């Protein structure tokens, strides 16, 4: 199979990059391991803001539907339930439908593989009933399954607070929020106050010492600064943050650099979101963990840049659009994160890990 | 860090660390190992790590490999558990016409005392029930086996360090000078002096030789290996092409391609390897592959080890070889003998760099 642009990952960044490239007449193929496009948006019921000026504020699943609707206007080849498993010697991507592997020869590859949640380990943390906040949200919103009755949340990020509220909305009793730091980390303090008002205790400077249970979690010991308390719970939701999913970029041999603000080791890229492999672009959380608005913008920039190289848009026009998108990115993105991104771009010319496959 | 040494070994892989350890059995001070990165980051850490004798040709090379395999049980006693398992080796064939070739191989080995059996289909399936029932037969040797390469090198290093060997890692050698009968080895972390210099740079042997104007004709070959999910222990033998590790993972592959130092994996070879594995052991069709990795192997131009003194250069030694895991205990022993006693208990003239001819020096 041949295509102009192969987009790996059909979440928000992959879809926005698909719109930018397909709308300019390019032959676009999008591959995603799930059975539906939209990625994590599909189970996100929270309102997303701020979004780029093109989009009014909406909930996650609404944005997924809108983006999917938009690409229907163009002829985008969708390989759902498919995965990229490697690359052939001639550079073609090897894509599997879980039965066979076939080559896809793409002029440009845009990697929008997203991020994966990180777990928080403690003794017996593998007992059923202990899961990440994203998994709990998926069970409630996508699968309509109650993950438990009595829960604790480990972590106090915005996403953790949002999940706590969603758990309560479906009738799960949230018994405590456990945070290692000395205060709540959420930027939206309103949600913290809402939870406090409902009488949920926040245990700061605290962590789970151990979980116990027969076949599933039944009890946890929480180490407070000067005490250890035992709680009876059947659900522990933990927020260990997220890490970019980068397997494909390692396989492609892209150079990597470390940028704390963007989630650690990520590929080096320039202001076109182009890696040091000129045919490979990157978008979304794979280019640095961020929020929804910036994710869409990075997808748009990568899409515009790939279109420019495939001569589907003039260099001048591409330059102007890119400038505008970067300005909007700076506005929408958390300041610290954005300064990390700018620092990351500066390192492009001198990658830290140029030869990770060569010793 | 001390800058004067009796002996410096360039390269801390399975060959260099093997030499350093065996030297340290004889003298306690004065050995330094320099490694460009860290031992195991190169070839030694990206191998199936067979200790493999049978179907090496010609028979004198098999004999040499056998002597090394014989040393492994003693090595484990000296440096600690390296998960060496003498499983026996099976090399299956699928055409009856290959039986004659196998019998000839067995005959030539018999003369040098390596016992190889040519097994019938039934005998193969009795030994290895999960083998493809369409197998025609196999050659079998009881001396073959495998080792955990990470434990092997780690144990070499620990034992060597206990005996006083120093390691300087992430330290690339950039220049080698000879002055006043000594070698001065310039590295990223400073210059070191020594009397004896051993070049054990593996895939980088050619580049290191160039620093002394010595041509060491070693090329790079890429090998790609697939790793399965941990499966119940079901493979009893080291099979040419695949083996099951202690943790249940099956390692598959013996591909060889020229790709310089490029350590990427390619689906072309991955698919070929998977097909080979499924042909041998059809049950693997259901196994999940959890990763693929490649290693760059050192391959002397004629395929055989380059060992011993560098002709015309005083106190300069070279050890560059394919099959470093199989040969390391023997190479370590022989190079130590050569340096300490001036001669080796097993002749190694055949492996001298001089076989490539005087014209190779410049």
CSV table of N, CA and C in Angstrom, one decimal, chain A residues 20 51-56 58 66 70 300 325 328:
chain,number,residue,atom,x,y,z
A,20,UNK,N,-5.5,18.7,8.6
A,20,UNK,CA,-4.6,19.6,7.9
A,20,UNK,C,-4.0,19.0,6.6
A,51,UNK,N,-9.4,25.5,24.2
A,51,UNK,CA,-9.2,24.8,23.0
A,51,UNK,C,-8.8,25.9,22.0
A,52,UNK,N,-8.2,25.5,20.8
A,52,UNK,CA,-7.8,26.5,19.8
A,52,UNK,C,-9.1,27.3,19.4
A,53,UNK,N,-8.8,28.5,18.8
A,53,UNK,CA,-10.0,29.4,18.5
A,53,UNK,C,-11.0,28.7,17.5
A,54,UNK,N,-10.5,27.7,16.8
A,54,UNK,CA,-11.4,27.1,15.8
A,54,UNK,C,-12.5,26.3,16.5
A,55,UNK,N,-12.3,26.0,17.8
A,55,UNK,CA,-13.2,25.1,18.4
A,55,UNK,C,-13.8,25.8,19.7
A,56,UNK,N,-15.2,25.7,19.8
A,56,UNK,CA,-15.7,26.2,21.1
A,56,UNK,C,-15.4,25.2,22.2
A,58,UNK,N,-15.8,22.4,24.7
A,58,UNK,CA,-16.7,21.2,24.6
A,58,UNK,C,-16.1,20.1,25.5
A,66,UNK,N,-16.6,15.5,16.9
A,66,UNK,CA,-16.5,16.6,15.9
A,66,UNK,C,-15.3,16.4,15.0
A,70,UNK,N,-15.3,15.8,11.0
A,70,UNK,CA,-14.5,16.7,10.1
A,70,UNK,C,-13.7,15.8,9.1
A,300,UNK,N,-1.8,20.3,14.2
A,300,UNK,CA,-2.0,21.2,13.1
A,300,UNK,C,-0.6,21.6,12.5
A,325,UNK,N,-0.1,29.6,14.4
A,325,UNK,CA,-0.3,28.5,15.3
A,325,UNK,C,0.6,28.5,16.5
A,328,UNK,N,-0.6,30.9,19.0
A,328,UNK,CA,-1.7,30.4,19.8
A,328,UNK,C,-1.3,29.4,20.8
